[in-house]
mmCIF file of C-alpha atoms in Angstrom:
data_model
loop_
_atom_site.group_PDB
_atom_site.id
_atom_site.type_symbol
_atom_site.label_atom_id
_atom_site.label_comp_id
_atom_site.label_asym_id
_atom_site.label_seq_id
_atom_site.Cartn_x
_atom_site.Cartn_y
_atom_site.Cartn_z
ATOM 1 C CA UNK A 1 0.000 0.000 0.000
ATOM 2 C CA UNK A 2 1.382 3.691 -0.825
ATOM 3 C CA UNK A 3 1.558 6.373 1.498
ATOM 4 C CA UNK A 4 -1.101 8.290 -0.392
ATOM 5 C CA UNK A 5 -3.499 5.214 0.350
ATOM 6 C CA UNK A 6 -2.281 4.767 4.077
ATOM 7 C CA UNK A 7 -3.385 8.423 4.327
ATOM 8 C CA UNK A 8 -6.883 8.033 2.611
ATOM 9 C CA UNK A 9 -7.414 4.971 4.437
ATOM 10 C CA UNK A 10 -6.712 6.556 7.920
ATOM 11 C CA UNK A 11 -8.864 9.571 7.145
ATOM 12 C CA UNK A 12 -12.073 7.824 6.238
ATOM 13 C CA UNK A 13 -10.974 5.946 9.720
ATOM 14 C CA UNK A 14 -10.563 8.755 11.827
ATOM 15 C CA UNK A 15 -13.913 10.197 10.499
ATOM 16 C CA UNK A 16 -15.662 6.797 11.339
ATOM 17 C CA UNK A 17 -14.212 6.740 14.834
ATOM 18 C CA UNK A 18 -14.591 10.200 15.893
ATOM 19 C CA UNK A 19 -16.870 12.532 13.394
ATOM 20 C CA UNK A 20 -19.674 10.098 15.329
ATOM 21 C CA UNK A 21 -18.467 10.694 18.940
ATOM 22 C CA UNK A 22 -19.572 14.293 18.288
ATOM 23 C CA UNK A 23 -22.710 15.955 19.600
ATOM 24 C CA UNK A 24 -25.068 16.300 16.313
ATOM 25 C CA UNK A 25 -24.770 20.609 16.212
ATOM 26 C CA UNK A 26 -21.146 20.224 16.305
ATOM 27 C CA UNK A 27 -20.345 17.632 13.397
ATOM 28 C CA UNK A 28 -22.801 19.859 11.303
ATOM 29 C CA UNK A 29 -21.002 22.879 12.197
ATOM 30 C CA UNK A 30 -17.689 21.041 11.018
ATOM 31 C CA UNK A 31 -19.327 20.178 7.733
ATOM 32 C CA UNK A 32 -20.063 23.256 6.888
ATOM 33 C CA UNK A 33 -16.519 24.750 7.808
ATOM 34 C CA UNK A 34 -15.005 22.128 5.683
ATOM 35 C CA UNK A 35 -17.573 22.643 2.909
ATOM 36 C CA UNK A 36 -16.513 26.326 2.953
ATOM 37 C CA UNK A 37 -12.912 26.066 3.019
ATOM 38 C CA UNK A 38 -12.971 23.454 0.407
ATOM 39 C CA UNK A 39 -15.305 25.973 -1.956
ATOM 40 C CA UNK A 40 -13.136 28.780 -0.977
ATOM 41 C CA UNK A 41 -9.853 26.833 -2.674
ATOM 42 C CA UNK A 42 -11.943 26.430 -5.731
ATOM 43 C CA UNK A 43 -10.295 22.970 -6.668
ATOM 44 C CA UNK A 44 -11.058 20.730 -9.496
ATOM 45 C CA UNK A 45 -14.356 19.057 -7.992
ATOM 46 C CA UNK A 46 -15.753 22.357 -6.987
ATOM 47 C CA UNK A 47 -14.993 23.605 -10.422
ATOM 48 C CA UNK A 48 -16.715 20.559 -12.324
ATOM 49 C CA UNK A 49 -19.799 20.773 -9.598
ATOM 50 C CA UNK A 50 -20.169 24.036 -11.288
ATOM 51 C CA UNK A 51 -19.592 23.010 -14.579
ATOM 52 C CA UNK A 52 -22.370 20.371 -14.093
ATOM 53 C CA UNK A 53 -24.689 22.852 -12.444
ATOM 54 C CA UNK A 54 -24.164 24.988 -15.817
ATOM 55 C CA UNK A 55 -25.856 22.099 -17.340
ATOM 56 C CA UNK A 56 -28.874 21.195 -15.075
ATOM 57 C CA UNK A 57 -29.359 25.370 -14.607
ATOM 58 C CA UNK A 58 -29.080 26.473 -18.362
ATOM 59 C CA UNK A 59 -28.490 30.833 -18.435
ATOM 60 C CA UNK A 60 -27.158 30.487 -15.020
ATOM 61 C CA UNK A 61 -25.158 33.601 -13.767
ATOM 62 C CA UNK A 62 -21.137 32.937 -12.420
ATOM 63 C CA UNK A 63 -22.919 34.351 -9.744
ATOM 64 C CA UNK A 64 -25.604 32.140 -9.164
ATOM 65 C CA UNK A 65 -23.304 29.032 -10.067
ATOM 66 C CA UNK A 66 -21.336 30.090 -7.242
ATOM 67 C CA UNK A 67 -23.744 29.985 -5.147
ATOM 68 C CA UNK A 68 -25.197 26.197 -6.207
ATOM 69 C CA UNK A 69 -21.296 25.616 -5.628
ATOM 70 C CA UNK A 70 -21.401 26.388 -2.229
ATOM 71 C CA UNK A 71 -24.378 25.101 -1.532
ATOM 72 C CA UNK A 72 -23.199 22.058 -2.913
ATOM 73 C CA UNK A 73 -20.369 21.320 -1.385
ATOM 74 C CA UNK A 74 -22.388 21.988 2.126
ATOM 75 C CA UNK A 75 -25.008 19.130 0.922
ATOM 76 C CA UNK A 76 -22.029 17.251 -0.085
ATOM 77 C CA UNK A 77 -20.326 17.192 3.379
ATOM 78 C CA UNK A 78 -23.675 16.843 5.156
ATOM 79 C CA UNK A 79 -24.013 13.716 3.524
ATOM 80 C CA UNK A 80 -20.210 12.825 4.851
ATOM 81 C CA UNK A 81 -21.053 13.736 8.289
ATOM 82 C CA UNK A 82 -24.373 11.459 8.536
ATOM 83 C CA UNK A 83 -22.905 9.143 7.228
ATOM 84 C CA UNK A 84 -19.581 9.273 9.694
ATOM 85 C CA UNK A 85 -22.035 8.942 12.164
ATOM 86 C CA UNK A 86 -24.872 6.921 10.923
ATOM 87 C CA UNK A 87 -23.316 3.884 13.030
ATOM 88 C CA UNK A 88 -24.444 5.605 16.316
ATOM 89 C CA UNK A 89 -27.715 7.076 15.655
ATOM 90 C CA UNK A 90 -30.747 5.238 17.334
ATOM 91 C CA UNK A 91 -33.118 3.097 14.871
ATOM 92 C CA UNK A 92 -35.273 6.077 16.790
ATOM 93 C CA UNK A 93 -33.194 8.628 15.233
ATOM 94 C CA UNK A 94 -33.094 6.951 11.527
ATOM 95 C CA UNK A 95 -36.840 6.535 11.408
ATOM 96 C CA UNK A 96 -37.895 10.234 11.719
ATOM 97 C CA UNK A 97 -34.683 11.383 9.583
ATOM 98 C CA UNK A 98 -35.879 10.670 6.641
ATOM 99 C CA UNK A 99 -39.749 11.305 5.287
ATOM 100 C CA UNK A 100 -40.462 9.693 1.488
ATOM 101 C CA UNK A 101 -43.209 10.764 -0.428
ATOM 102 C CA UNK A 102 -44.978 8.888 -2.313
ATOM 103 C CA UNK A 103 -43.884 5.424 -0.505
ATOM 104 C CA UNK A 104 -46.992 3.392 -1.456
ATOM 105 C CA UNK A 105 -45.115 2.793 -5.050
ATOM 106 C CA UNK A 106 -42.784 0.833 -2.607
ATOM 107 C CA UNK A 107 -44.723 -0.710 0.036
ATOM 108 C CA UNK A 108 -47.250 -1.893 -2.683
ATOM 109 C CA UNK A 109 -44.204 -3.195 -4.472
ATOM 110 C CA UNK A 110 -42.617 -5.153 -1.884
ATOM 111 C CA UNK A 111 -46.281 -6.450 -0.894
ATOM 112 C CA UNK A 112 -46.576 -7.824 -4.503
ATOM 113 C CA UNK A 113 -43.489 -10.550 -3.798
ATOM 114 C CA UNK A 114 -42.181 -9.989 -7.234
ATOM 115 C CA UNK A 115 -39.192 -7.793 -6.283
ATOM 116 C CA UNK A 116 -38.677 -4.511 -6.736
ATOM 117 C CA UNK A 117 -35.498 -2.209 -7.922
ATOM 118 C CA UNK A 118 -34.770 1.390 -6.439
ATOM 119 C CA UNK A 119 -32.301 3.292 -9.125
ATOM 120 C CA UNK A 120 -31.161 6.661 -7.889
ATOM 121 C CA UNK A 121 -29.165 9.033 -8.583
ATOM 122 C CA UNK A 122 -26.019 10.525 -6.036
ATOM 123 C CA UNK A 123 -28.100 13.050 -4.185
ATOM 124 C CA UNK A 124 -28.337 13.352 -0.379
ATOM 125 C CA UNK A 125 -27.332 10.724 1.749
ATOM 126 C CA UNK A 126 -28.753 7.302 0.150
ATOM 127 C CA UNK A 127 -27.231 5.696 2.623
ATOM 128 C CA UNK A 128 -29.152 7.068 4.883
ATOM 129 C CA UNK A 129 -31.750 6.253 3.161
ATOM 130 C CA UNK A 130 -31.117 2.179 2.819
ATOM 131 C CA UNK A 131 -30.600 2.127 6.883
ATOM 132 C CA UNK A 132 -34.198 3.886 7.052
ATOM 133 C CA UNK A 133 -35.600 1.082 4.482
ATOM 134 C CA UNK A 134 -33.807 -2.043 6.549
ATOM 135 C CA UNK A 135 -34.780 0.351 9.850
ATOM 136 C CA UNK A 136 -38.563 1.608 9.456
ATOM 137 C CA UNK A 137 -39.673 -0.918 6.896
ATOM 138 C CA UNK A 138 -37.874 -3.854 8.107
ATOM 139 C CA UNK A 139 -36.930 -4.766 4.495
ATOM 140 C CA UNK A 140 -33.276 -6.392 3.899
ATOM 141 C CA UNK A 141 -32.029 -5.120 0.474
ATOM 142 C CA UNK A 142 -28.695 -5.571 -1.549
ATOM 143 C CA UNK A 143 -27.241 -3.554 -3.263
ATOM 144 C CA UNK A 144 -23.418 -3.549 -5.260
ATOM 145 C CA UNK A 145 -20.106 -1.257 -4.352
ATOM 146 C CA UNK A 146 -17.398 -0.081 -6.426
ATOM 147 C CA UNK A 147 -14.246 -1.286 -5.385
ATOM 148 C CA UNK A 148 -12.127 1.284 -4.460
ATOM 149 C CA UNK A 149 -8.457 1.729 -3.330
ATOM 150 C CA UNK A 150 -7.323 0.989 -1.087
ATOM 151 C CA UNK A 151 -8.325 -2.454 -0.538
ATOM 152 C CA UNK A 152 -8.904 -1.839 3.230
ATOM 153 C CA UNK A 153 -11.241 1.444 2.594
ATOM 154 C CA UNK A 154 -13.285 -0.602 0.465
ATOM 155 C CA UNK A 155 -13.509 -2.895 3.436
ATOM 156 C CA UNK A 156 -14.479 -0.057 5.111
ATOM 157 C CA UNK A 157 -17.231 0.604 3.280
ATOM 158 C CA UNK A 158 -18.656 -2.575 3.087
ATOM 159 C CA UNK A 159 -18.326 -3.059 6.495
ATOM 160 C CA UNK A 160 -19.908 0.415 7.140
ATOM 161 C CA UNK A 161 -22.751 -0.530 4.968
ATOM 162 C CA UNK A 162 -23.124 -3.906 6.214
ATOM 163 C CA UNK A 163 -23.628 -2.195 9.923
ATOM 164 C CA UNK A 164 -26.469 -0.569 8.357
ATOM 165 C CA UNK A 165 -28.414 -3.702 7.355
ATOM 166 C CA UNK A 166 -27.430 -4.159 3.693
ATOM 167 C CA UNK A 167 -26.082 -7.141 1.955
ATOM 168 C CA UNK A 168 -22.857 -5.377 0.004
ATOM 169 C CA UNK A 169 -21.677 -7.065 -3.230
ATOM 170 C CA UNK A 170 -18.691 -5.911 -5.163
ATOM 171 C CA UNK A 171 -19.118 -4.306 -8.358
ATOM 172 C CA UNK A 172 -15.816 -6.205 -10.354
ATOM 173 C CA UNK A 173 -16.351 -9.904 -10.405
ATOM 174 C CA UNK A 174 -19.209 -10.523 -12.690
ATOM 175 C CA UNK A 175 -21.064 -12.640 -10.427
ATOM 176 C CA UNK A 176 -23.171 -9.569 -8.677
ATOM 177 C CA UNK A 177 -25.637 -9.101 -11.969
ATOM 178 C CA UNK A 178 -26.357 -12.931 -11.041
ATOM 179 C CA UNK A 179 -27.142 -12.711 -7.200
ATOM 180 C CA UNK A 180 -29.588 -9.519 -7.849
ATOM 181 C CA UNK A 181 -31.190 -11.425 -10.276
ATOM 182 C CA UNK A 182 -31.639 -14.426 -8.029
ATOM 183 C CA UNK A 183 -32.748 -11.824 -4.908
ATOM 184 C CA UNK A 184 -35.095 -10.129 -6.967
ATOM 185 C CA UNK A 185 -36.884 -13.720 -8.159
ATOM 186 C CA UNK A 186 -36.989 -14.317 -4.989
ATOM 187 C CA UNK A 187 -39.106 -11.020 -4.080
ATOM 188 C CA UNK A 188 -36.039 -9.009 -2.817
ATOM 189 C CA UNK A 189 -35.329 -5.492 -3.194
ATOM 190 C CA UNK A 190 -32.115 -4.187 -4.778
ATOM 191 C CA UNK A 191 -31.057 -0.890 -4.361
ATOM 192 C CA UNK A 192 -28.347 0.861 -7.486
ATOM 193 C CA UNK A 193 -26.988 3.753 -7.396
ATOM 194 C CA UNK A 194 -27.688 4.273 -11.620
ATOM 195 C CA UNK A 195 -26.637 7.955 -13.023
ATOM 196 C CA UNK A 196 -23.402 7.724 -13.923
ATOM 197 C CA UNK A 197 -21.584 4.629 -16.717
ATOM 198 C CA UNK A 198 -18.682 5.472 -18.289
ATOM 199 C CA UNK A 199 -18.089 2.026 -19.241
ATOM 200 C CA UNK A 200 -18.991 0.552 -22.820
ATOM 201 C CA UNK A 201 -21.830 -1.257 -21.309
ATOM 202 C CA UNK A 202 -23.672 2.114 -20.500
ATOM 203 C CA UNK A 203 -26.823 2.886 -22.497
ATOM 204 C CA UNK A 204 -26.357 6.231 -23.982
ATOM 205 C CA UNK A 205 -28.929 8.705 -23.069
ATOM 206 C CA UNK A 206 -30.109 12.290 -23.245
ATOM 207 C CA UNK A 207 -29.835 13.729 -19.617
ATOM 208 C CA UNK A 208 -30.053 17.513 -19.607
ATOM 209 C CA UNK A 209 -30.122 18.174 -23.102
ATOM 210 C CA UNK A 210 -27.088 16.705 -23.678
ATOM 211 C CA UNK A 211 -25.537 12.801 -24.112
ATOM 212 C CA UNK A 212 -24.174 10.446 -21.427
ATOM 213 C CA UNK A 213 -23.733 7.180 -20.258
ATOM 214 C CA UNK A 214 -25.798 5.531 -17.357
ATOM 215 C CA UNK A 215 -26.085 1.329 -16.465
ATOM 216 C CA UNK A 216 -28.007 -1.002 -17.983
ATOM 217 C CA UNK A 217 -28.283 -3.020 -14.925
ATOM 218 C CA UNK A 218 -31.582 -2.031 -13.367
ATOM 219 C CA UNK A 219 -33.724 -1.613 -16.793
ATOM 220 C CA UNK A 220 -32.011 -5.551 -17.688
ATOM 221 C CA UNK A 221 -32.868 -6.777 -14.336
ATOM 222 C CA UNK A 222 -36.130 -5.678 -14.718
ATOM 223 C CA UNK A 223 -36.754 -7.374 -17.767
ATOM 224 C CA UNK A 224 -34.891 -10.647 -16.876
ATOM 225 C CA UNK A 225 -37.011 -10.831 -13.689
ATOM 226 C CA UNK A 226 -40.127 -8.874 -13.607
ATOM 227 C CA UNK A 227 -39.292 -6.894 -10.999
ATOM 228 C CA UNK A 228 -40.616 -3.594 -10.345
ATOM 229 C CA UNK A 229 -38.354 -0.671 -11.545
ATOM 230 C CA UNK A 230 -38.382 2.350 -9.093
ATOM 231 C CA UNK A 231 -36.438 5.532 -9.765
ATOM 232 C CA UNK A 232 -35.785 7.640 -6.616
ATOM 233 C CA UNK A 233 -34.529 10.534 -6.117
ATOM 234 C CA UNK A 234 -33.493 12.656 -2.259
ATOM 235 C CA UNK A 235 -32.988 15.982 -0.936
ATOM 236 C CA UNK A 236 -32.182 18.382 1.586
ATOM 237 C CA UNK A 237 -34.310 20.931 3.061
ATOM 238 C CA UNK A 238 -33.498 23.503 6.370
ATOM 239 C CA UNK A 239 -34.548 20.729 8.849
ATOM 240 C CA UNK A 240 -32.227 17.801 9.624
ATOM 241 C CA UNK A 241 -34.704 15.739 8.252
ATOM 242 C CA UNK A 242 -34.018 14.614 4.433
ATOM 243 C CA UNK A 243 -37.024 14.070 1.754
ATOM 244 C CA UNK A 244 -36.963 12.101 -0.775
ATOM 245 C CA UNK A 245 -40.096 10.418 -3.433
ATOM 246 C CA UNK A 246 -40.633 7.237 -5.004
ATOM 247 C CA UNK A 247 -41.419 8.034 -8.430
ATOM 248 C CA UNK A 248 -44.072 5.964 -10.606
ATOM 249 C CA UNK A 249 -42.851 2.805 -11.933
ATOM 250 C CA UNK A 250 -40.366 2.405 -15.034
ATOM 251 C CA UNK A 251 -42.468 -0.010 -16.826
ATOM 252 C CA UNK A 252 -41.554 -2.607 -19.393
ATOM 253 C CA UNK A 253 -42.092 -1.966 -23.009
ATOM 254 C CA UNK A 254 -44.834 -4.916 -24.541
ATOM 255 C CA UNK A 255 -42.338 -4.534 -27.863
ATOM 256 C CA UNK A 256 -38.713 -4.028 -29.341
ATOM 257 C CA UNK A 257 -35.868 -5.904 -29.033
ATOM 258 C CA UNK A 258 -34.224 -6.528 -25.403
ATOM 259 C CA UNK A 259 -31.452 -3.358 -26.094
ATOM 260 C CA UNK A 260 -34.383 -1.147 -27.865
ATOM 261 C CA UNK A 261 -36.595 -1.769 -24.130
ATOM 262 C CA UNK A 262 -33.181 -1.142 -22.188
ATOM 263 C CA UNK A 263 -32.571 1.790 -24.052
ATOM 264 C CA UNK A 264 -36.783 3.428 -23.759
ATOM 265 C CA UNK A 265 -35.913 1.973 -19.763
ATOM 266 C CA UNK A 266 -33.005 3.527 -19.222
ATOM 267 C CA UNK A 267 -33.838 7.085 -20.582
ATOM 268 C CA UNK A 268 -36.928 6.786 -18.343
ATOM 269 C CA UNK A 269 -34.662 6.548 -15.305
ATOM 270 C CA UNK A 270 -32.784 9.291 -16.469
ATOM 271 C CA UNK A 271 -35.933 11.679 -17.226
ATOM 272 C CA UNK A 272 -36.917 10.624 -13.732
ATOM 273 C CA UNK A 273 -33.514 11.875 -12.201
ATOM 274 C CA UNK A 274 -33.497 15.001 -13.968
ATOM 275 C CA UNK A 275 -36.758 16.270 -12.664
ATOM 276 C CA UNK A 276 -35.498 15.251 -9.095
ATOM 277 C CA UNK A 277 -31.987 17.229 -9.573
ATOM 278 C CA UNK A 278 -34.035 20.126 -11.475
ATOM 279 C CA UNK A 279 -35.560 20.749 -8.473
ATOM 280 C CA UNK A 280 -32.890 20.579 -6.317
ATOM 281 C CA UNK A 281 -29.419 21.079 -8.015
ATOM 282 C CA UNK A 282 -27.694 21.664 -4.957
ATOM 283 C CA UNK A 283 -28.267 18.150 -3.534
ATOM 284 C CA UNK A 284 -26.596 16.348 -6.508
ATOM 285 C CA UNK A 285 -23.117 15.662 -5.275
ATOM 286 C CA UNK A 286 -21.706 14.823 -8.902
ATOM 287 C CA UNK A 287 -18.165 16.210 -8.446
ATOM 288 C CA UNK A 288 -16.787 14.253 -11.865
ATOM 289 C CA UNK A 289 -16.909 14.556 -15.311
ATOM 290 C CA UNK A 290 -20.624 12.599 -16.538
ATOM 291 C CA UNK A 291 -21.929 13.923 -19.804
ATOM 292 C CA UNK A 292 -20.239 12.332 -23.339
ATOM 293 C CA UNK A 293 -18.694 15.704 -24.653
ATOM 294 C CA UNK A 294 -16.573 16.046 -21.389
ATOM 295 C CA UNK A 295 -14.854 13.245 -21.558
ATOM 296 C CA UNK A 296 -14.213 12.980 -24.997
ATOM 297 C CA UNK A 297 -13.925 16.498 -27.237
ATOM 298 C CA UNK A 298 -14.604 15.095 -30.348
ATOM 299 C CA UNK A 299 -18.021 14.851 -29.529
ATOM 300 C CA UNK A 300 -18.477 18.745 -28.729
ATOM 301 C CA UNK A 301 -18.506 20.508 -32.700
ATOM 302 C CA UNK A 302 -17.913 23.552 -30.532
ATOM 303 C CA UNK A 303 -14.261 21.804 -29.354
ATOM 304 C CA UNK A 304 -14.043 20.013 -33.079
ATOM 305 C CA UNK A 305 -14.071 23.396 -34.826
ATOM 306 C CA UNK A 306 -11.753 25.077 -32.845
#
């Protein structure tokens, strides 16, 4: 391991073992110091956030990117200070933080036995919202990690999410497509994290006006298992509470080929996510590069021409 992941590793550690020893007002309070100093340096994820904003808040002012910005990067280390101390909070305490609207789409879908899929977007704390699912509605889910590097800070993580009442399974492998499926047939719920593909699996689609990549994993599973596809999407308001709704279902098309449905699926999860981050931009902690002409300048004419 290199010194660089020693460090990361210990960090996310120390955070874990003493951001949740703190009384609640004072681990928001160091959020938000954090959140400002980090805005203030104006580093690369602050200056993508922006970027991105540009994109979900077309005419935007500097000025008024600025302040999404800020705003963002507050949301963003809100959601680092839950979940540093989600481990200690009371099943009390995770019931009433969180208030979904629109929850019958889920309760009627877990009642129904034939599984159901949650796809959301990074907005929030969503792990705050899968302890309030396994904590309020008693419902085990799985869901599927990235692995990330270090090796022992992904163990964190799984651990961390483990605590929580999730069943973890790692992303690389190619065995985790295969356990949702078999959860899901077996009326599960899975949970995915689904806005953001950059591999050459992703289905293309139209998010903001503009092209990108998200997974085909929750519109296939659906198919493959008749599960109920459920976009979600969370946010913050000036209570400590966060909200969140359970959108109508992502239904199956009755025609087209299995990669013409995935496609009509997939851009239906992303329409979904868009109103949700429309509304509030400031709660979408996407702090890297997402939409097609970013990461690759031959698709922007503007960049071709020049």
């Amino acid at each position: 391991m290199t010194f660089r992941d020693q460090l990361t590793d210990g960090l996310y550690g120390l955070g874990w073992s003493t951001v949740k020893k703190l009384p609640e007002p004072a681990a928001v309070r160091l959020g938000r110091s954090i959140a400002d100093l980090a805005w203030k340096r104006r580093g690369k994820g602050v200056q993508r956030l922006e970027a991105n904003y540009a994109r979900v808040v077309p005419g935007a002012s500097p000025e008024r990117l600025a302040e999404l910005s800020r705003a963002g990067m507050r949301s963003y280390l809100r959601y680092w200070m839950e979940s540093f101390r989600l481990p200690a909070w009371s099943a009390e305490r995770v019931r009433t933080g969180f208030e979904p609207k629109d929850l019958h789409h889920l309760t009627d879908g877990i009642a129904a036995g034939n599984g159901v899929i949650l796809a959301l977007p990074h907005m929030a704390n969503w792990d705050l919202a899968g302890a309030w699912v396994t904590t309020a509605l008693q419902t085990p889910f799985t869901t599927v990690a990235e692995r990330l590097k270090p090796e022992t800070l992904y163990d964190r993580f799984v651990a961390y999410r483990e605590g929580l009442g999730m069943e973890v399974l790692p992303h690389s492998g190619g065995t985790a497509f295969g356990t949702l499926a078999r959860r899901l047939r077996d009326g599960g719920l899975v949970c995915l994290v689904a806005e953001r593909d950059l591999s050459s699996s992703g289905v293309e689609v139209e998010f903001f006006g503009e092209a990108t990549r998200m997974p085909a994993g929750p519109a296939l599973l659906a198919q493959q298992t008749g599960a109920l596809l459920l976009p979600v999407t969370l946010w913050y308001d000036d209570s400590p509470v966060m909200q969140g709704r359970v959108h109508p279902p992502v239904e199956v098309p009755g025609t087209g080929s299995r990669a013409e449905k995935t496609s009509f699926m997939t851009q239906a999860l992303a329409d979904a996510f868009a109103t949700g981050i429309a509304d509030h931009p400031e709660d979408w902690h996407m702090l890297q590069r997402l939409w097609l002409k970013d990461l690759d300048p031959a698709r922007d004419p503007a960049k071709g021409a020049s």
